[in-house]
mmCIF file of C-alpha atoms and ligand atoms in Angstrom:
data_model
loop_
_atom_site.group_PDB
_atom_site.id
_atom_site.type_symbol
_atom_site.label_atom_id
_atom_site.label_comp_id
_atom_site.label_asym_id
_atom_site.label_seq_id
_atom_site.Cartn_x
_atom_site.Cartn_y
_atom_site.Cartn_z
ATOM 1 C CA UNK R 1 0.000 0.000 0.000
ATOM 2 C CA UNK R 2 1.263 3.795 -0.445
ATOM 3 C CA UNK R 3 3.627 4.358 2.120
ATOM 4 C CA UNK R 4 1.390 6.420 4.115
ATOM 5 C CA UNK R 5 -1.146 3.429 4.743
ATOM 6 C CA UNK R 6 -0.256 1.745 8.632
ATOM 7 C CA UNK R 7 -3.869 1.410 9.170
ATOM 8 C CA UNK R 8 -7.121 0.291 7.369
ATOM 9 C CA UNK R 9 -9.254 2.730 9.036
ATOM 10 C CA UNK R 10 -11.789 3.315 6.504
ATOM 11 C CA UNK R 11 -12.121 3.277 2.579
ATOM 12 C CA UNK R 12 -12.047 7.585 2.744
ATOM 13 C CA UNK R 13 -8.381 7.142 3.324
ATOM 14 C CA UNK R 14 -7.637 4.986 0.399
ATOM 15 C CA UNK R 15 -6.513 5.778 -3.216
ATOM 16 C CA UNK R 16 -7.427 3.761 -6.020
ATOM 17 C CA UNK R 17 -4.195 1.749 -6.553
ATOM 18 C CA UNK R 18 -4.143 1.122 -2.791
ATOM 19 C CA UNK R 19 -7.393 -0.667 -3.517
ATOM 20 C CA UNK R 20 -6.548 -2.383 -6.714
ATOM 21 C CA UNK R 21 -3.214 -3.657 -4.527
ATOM 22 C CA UNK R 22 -5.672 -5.074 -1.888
ATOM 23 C CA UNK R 23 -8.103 -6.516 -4.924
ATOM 24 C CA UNK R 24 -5.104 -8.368 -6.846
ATOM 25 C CA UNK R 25 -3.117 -9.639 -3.797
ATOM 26 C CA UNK R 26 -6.839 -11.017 -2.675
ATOM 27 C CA UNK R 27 -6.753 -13.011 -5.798
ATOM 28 C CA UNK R 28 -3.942 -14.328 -4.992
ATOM 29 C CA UNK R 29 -4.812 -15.673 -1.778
ATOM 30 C CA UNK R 30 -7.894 -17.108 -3.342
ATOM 31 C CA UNK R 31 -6.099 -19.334 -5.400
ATOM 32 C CA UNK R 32 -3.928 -20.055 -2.099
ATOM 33 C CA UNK R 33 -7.315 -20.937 -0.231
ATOM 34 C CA UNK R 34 -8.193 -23.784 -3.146
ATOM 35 C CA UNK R 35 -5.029 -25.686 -2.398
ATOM 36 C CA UNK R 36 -5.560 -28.926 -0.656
ATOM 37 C CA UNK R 37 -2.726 -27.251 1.920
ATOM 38 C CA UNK R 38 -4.663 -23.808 3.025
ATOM 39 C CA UNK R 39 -2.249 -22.356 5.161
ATOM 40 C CA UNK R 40 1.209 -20.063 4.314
ATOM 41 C CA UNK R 41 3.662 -18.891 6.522
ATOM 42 C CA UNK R 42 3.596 -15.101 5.796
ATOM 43 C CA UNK R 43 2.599 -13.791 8.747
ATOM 44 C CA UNK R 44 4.578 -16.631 10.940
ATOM 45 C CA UNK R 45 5.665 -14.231 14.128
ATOM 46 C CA UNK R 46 3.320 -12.035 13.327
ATOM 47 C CA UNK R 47 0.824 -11.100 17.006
ATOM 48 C CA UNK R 48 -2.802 -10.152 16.079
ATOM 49 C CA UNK R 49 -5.234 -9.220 18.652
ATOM 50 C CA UNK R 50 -9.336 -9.524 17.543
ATOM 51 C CA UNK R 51 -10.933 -6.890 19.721
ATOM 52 C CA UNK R 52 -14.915 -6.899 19.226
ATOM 53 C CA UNK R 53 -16.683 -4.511 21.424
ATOM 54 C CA UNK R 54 -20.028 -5.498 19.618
ATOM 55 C CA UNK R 55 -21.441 -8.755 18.224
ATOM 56 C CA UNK R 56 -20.212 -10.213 15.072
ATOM 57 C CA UNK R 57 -19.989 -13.502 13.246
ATOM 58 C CA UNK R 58 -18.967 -13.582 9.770
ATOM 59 C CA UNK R 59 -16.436 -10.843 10.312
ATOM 60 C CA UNK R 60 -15.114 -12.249 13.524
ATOM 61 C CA UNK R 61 -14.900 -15.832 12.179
ATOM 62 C CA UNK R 62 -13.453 -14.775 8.486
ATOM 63 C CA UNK R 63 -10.576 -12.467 10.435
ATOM 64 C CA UNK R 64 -9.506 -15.289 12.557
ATOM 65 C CA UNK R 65 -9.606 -17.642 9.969
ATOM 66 C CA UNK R 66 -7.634 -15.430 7.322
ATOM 67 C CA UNK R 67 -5.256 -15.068 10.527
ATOM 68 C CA UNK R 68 -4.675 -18.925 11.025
ATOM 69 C CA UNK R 69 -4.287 -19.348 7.122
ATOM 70 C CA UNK R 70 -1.544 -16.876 7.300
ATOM 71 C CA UNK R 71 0.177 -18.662 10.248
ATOM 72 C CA UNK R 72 -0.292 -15.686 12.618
ATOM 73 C CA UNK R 73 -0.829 -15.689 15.919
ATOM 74 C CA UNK R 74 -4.345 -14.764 17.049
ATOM 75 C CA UNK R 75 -5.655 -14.045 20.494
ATOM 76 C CA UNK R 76 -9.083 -12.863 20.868
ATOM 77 C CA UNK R 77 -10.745 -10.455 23.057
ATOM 78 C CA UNK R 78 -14.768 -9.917 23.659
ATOM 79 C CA UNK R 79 -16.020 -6.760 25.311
ATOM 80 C CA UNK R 80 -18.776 -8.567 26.948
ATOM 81 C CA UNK R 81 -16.487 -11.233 28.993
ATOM 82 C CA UNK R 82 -13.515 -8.564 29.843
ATOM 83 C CA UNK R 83 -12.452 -6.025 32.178
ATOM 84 C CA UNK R 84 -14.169 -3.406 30.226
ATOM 85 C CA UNK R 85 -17.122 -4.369 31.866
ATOM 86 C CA UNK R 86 -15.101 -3.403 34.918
ATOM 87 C CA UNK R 87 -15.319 -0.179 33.791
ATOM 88 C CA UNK R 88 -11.368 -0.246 32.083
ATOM 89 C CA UNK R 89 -11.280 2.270 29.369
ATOM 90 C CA UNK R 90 -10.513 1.016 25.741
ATOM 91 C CA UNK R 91 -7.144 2.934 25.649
ATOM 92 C CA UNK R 92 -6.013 0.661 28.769
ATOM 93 C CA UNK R 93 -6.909 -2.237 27.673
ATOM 94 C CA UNK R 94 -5.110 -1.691 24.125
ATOM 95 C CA UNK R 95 -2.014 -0.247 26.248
ATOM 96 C CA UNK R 96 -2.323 -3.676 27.894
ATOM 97 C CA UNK R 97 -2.652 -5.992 25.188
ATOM 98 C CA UNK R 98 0.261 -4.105 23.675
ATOM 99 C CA UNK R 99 2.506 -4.990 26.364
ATOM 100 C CA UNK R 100 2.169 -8.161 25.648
ATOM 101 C CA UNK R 101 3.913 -7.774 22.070
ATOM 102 C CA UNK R 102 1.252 -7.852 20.010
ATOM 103 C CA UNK R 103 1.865 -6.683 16.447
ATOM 104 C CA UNK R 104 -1.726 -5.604 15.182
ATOM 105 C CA UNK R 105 -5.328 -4.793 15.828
ATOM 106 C CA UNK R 106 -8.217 -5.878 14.689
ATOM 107 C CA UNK R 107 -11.034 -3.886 16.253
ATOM 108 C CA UNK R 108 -14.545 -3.505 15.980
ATOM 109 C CA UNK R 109 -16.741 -1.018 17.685
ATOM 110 C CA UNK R 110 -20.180 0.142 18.398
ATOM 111 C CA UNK R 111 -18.818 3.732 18.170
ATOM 112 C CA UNK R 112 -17.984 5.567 14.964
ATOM 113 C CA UNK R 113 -14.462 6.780 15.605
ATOM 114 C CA UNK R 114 -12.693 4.554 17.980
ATOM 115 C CA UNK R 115 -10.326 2.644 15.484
ATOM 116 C CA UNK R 116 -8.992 6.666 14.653
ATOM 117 C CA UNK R 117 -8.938 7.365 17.882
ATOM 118 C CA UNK R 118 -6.672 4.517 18.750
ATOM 119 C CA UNK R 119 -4.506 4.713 15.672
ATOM 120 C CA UNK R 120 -3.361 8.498 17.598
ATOM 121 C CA UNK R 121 -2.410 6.744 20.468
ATOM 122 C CA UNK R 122 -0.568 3.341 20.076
ATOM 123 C CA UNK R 123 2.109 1.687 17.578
ATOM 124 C CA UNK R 124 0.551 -1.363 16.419
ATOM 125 C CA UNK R 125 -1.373 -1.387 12.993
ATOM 126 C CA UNK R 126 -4.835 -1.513 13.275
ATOM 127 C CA UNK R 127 -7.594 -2.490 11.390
ATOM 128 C CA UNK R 128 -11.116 -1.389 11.249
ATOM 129 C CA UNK R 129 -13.719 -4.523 11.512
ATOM 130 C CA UNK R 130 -16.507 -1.819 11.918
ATOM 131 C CA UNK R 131 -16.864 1.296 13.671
ATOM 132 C CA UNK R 132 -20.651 2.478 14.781
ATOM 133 C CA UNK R 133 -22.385 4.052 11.424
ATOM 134 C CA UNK R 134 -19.069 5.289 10.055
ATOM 135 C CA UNK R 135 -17.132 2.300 8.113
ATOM 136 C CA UNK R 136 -16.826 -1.363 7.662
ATOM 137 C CA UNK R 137 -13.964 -1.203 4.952
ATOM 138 C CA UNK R 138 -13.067 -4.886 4.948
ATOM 139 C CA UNK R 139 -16.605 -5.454 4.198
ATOM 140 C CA UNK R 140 -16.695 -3.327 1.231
ATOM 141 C CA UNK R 141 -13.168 -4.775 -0.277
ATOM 142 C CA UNK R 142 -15.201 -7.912 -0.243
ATOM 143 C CA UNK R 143 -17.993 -6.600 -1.907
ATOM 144 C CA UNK R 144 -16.189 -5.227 -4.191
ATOM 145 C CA UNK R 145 -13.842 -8.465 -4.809
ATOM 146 C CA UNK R 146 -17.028 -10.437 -5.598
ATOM 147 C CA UNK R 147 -18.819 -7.678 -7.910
ATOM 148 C CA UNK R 148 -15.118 -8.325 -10.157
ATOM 149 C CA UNK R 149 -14.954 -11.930 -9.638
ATOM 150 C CA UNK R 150 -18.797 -11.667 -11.745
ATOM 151 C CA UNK R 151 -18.415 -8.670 -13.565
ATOM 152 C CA UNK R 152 -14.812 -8.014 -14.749
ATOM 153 C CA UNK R 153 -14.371 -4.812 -13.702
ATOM 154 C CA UNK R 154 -16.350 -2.277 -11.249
ATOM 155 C CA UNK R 155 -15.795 0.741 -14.085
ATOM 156 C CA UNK R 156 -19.307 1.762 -15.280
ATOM 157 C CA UNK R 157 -21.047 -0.681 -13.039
ATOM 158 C CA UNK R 158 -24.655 0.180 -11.837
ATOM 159 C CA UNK R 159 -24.603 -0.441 -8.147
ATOM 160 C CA UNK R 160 -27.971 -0.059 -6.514
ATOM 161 C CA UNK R 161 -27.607 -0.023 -2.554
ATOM 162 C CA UNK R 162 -30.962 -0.450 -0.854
ATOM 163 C CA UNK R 163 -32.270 -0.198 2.802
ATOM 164 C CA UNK R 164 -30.529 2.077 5.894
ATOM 165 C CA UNK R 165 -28.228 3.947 4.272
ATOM 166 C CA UNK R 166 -27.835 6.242 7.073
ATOM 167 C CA UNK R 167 -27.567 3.696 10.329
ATOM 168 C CA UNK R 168 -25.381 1.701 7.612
ATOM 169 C CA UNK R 169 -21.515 1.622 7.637
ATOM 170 C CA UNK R 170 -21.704 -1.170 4.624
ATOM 171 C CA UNK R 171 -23.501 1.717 2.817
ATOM 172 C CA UNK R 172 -20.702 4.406 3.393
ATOM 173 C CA UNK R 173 -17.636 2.163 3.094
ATOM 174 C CA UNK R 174 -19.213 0.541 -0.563
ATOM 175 C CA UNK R 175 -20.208 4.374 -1.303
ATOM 176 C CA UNK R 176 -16.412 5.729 -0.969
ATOM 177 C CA UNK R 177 -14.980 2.745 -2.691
ATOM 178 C CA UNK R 178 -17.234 2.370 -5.619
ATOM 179 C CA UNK R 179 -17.070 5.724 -6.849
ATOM 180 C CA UNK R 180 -13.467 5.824 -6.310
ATOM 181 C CA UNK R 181 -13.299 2.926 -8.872
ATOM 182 C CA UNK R 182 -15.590 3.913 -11.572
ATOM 183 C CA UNK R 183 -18.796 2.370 -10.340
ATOM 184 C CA UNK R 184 -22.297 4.055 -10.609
ATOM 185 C CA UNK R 185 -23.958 4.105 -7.050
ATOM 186 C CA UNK R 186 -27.881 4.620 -6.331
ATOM 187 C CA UNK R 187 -29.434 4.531 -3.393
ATOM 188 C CA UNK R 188 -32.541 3.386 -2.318
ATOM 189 C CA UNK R 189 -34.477 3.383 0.565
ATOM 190 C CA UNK R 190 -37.125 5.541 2.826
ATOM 191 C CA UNK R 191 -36.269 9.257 2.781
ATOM 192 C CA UNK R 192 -35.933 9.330 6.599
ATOM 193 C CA UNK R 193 -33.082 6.800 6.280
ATOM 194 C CA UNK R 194 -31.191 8.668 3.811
ATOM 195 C CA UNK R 195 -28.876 11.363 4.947
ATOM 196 C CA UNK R 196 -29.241 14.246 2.047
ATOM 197 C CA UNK R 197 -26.271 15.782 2.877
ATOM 198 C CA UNK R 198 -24.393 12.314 2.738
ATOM 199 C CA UNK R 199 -25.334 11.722 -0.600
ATOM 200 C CA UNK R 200 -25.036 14.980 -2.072
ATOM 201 C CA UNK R 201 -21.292 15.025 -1.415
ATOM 202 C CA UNK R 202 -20.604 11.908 -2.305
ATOM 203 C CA UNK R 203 -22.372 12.691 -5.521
ATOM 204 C CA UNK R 204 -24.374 9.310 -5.665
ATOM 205 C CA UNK R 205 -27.950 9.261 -7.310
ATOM 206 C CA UNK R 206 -31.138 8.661 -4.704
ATOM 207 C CA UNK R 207 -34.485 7.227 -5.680
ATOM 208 C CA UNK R 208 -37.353 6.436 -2.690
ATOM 209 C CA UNK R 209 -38.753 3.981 -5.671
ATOM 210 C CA UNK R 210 -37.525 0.101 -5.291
ATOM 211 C CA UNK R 211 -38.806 -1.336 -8.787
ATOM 212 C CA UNK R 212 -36.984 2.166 -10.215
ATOM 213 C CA UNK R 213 -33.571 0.810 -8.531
ATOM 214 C CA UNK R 214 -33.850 -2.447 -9.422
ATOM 215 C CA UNK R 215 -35.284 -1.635 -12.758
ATOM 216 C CA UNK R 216 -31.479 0.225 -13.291
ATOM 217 C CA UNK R 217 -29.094 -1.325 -11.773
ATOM 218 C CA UNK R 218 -26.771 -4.280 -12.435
ATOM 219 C CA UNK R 219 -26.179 -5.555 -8.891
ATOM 220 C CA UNK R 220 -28.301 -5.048 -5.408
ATOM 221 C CA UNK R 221 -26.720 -4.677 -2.552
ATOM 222 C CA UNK R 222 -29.538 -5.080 -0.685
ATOM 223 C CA UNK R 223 -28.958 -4.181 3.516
ATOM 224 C CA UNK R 224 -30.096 -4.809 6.979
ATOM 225 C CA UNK R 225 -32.321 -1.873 8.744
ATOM 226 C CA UNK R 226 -30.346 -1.491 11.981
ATOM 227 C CA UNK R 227 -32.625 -1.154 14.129
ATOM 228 C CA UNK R 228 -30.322 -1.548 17.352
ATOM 229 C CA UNK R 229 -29.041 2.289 15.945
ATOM 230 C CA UNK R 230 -32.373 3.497 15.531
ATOM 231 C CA UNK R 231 -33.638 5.930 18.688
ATOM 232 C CA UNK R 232 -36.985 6.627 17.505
ATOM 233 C CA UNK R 233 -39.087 4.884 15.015
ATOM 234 C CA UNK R 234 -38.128 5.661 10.989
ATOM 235 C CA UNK R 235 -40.473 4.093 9.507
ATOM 236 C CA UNK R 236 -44.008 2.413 10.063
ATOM 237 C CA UNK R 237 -43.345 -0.803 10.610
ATOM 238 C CA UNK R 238 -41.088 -4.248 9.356
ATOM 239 C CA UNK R 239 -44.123 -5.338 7.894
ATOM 240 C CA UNK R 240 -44.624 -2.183 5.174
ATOM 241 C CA UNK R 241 -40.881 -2.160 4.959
ATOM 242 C CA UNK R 242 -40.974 -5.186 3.317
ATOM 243 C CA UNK R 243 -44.132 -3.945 1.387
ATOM 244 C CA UNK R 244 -42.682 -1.228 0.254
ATOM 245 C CA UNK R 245 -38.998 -1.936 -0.030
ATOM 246 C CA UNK R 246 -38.280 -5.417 0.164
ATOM 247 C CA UNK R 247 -36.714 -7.620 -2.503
ATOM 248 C CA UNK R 248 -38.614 -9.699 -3.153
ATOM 249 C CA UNK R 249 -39.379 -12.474 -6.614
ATOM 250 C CA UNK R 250 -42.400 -11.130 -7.296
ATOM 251 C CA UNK R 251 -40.416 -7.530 -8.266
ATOM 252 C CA UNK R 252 -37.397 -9.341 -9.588
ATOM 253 C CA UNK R 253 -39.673 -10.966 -12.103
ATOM 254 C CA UNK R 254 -40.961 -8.195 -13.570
ATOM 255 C CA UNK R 255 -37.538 -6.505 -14.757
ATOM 256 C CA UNK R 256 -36.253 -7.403 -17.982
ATOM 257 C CA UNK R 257 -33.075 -8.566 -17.048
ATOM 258 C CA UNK R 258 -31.967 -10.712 -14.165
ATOM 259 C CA UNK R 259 -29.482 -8.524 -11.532
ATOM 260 C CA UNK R 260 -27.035 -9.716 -8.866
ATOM 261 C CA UNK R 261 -27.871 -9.905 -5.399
ATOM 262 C CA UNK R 262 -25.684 -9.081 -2.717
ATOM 263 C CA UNK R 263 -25.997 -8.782 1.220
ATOM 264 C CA UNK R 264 -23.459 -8.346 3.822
ATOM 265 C CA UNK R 265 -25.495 -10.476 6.097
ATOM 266 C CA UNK R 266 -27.353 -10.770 9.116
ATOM 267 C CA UNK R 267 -29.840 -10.927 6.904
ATOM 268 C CA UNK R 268 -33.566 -10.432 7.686
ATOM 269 C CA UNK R 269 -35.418 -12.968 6.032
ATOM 270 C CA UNK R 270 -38.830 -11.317 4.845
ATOM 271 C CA UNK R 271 -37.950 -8.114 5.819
ATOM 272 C CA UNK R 272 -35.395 -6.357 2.962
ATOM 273 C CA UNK R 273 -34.790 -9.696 1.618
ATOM 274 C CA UNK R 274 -36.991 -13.028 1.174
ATOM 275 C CA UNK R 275 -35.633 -16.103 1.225
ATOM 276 C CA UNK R 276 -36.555 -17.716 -2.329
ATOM 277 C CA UNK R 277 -34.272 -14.108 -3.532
ATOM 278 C CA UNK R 278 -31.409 -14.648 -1.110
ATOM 279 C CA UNK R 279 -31.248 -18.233 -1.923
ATOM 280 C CA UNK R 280 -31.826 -17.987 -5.657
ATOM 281 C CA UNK R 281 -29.640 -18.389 -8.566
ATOM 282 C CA UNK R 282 -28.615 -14.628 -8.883
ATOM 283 C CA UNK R 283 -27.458 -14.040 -5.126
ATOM 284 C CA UNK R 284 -23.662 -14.149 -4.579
ATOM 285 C CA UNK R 285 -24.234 -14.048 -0.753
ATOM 286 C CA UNK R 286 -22.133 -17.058 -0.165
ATOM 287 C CA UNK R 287 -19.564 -16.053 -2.685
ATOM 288 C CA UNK R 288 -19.118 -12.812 -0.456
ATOM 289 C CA UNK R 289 -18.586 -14.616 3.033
ATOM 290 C CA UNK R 290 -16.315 -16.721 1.042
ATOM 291 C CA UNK R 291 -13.877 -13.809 -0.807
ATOM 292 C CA UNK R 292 -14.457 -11.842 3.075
ATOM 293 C CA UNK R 293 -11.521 -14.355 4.059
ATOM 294 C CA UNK R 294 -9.280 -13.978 1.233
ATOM 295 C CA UNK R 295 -9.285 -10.215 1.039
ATOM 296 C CA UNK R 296 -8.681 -9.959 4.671
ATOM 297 C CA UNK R 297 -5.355 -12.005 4.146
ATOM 298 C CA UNK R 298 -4.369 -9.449 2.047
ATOM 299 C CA UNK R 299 -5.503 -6.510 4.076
ATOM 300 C CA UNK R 300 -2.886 -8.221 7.176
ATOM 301 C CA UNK R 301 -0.519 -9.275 4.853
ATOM 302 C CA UNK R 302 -0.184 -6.001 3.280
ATOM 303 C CA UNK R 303 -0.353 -4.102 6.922
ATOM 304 C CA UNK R 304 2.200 -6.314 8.171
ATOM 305 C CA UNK R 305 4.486 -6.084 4.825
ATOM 306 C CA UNK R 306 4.573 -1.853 3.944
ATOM 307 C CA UNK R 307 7.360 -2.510 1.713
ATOM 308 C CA UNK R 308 5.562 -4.681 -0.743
ATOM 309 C CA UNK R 309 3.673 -2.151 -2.499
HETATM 310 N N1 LIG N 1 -22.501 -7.208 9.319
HETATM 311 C C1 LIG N 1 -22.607 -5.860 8.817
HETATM 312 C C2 LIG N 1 -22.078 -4.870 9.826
HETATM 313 O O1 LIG N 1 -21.485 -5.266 10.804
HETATM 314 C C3 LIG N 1 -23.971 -5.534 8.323
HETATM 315 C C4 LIG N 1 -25.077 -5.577 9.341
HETATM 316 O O2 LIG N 1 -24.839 -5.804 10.536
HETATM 317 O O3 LIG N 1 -26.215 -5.341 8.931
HETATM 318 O O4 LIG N 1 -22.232 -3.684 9.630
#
């Protein structure tokens, strides 16, 4: 990565070949992954430290696997059985892990922010596994992996993005990274959950119509409503949600061509997403949780390796 990269905060920070570095070196570890023998020794002495302060599977599982296939070592820390229910701050317990030589950080946290403010305050290389409603750039490096792996290329692709874009750091983090790599990005989704201001400077399109986005675009990347970042009701109810906005056959049969599905998963079934969709022929759902492990080998790999780039 350019020389400036130590961390993977967010996909704001990154340039376009930094990307394409992360995207090719990906491939390569996906090739690595079919062997019968899964596992290289690039990051052998290498200390990693998985810090979730909120709930995760997919990430938390495809981290430490990409981890163990890189012959790191991996320890593993969860908010909920720790000392920072003791009331320890986050700094302190990083400080603390530190001093135990570890070498990097993957973090995850329920507010948008904390992997920055970290990065100001300790040596280790850290990586961003989700922060609040900010970013979840690993996330969209996988998206993005998988849109190639079908597509070719991302240049000129329509990209529709449908559901809570503003409670959504999948939303932000595919935002930044398709349009820095030639995509075309609509959203979609009820006006209250999509920041204006967001979307004007990022210069994406907006439509509040579902059949209109799916009527355009060449891949859906259809998204959770989050509620647990919600305060106050946004919108009437799961039920019209799903009336309303949910993908659904019934609307994917009426469009005259057949478009990819994507989700980052939890998913919702019958809410933005029935299952006869998510499980159909068009979804690459499966395909995503699968690249999620190969790009983040990369991601370490390159972290742990500045002078490959
Ligand atoms: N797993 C993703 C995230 O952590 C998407 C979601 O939770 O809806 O942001």
């Amino acid at each position: 990565m350019k020389s400036a990269v130590q961390h993977l905060l967010g996909i704001k920070d990154l340039h376009q070949e930094d990307i394409s570095l992360i995207l090719s070196t990906a491939k390569q570890f996906k090739e690595v992954l079919q062997r019968p023998v899964k596992k290289v020794p690039s990051l052998r002495d290498v200390t990693i430290v998985n810090l979730f302060y909120e709930n995760s599977t997919r990430t938390r599982m495809s981290f430490e696997l990409a981890q163990k296939r890189l012959s790191a070592d991996v320890i593993n820390f969860s908010a909920s059985t720790s000392s920072a229910k003791k009331g320890e701050t986050l700094l302190d317990t990083v400080r603390n892990i530190l001093s135990m030589k570890v070498d990097m950080v993957v973090m995850r946290h329920s507010a948008s922010g904390a992997p920055h403010f970290l990065a100001q305050h300790i040596p280790a290389a850290i990586v961003n596994a989700g922060d609040g409603i900010n970013e979840h750039p690993t996330q969209a490096l996988l998206d993005a992996f998988s849109m190639i792996e079908k597509f070719g290329d991302l240049k000129g692709l329509k990209v529709a993005i449908i559901g809570d874009i503003m409670h959504s750091r999948v939303a932000l983090s595919n935002m930044y990274l398709l349009k820095k790599m030639g995509a075309k990005v609509k959203v979609c989704g009820p006006p209250t959950l999509i920041p204006k201001h967001l979307v004007e400077a990022l210069q994406v399109e907006v439509t509040y119509n579902v059949e209109e986005a799916l009527q355009w675009c060449d891949v859906a990347n259809v998204l959770r409503i989050q509620l647990e970042r919600q305060n106050q009701p946004l919108f009437s109810s799961l039920r019209e949600y799903n009336l309303a906005y949910g993908i659904t056959r019934a609307r994917l049969e009426k469009l005259q061509q057949s478009i990819t599905i994507m989700h980052p998963g939890p998913i919702n079934r019958g809410v933005e997403l029935d299952s006869d969709v998510a499980d159909g022929p068009h979804s690459i759902i499966l395909d995503q949780v699968e690249n999620g492990v190969a790009v983040r080998m990369a991601v370490m790999f390159l972290l742990s390796n500045p002078n490959r780039s």
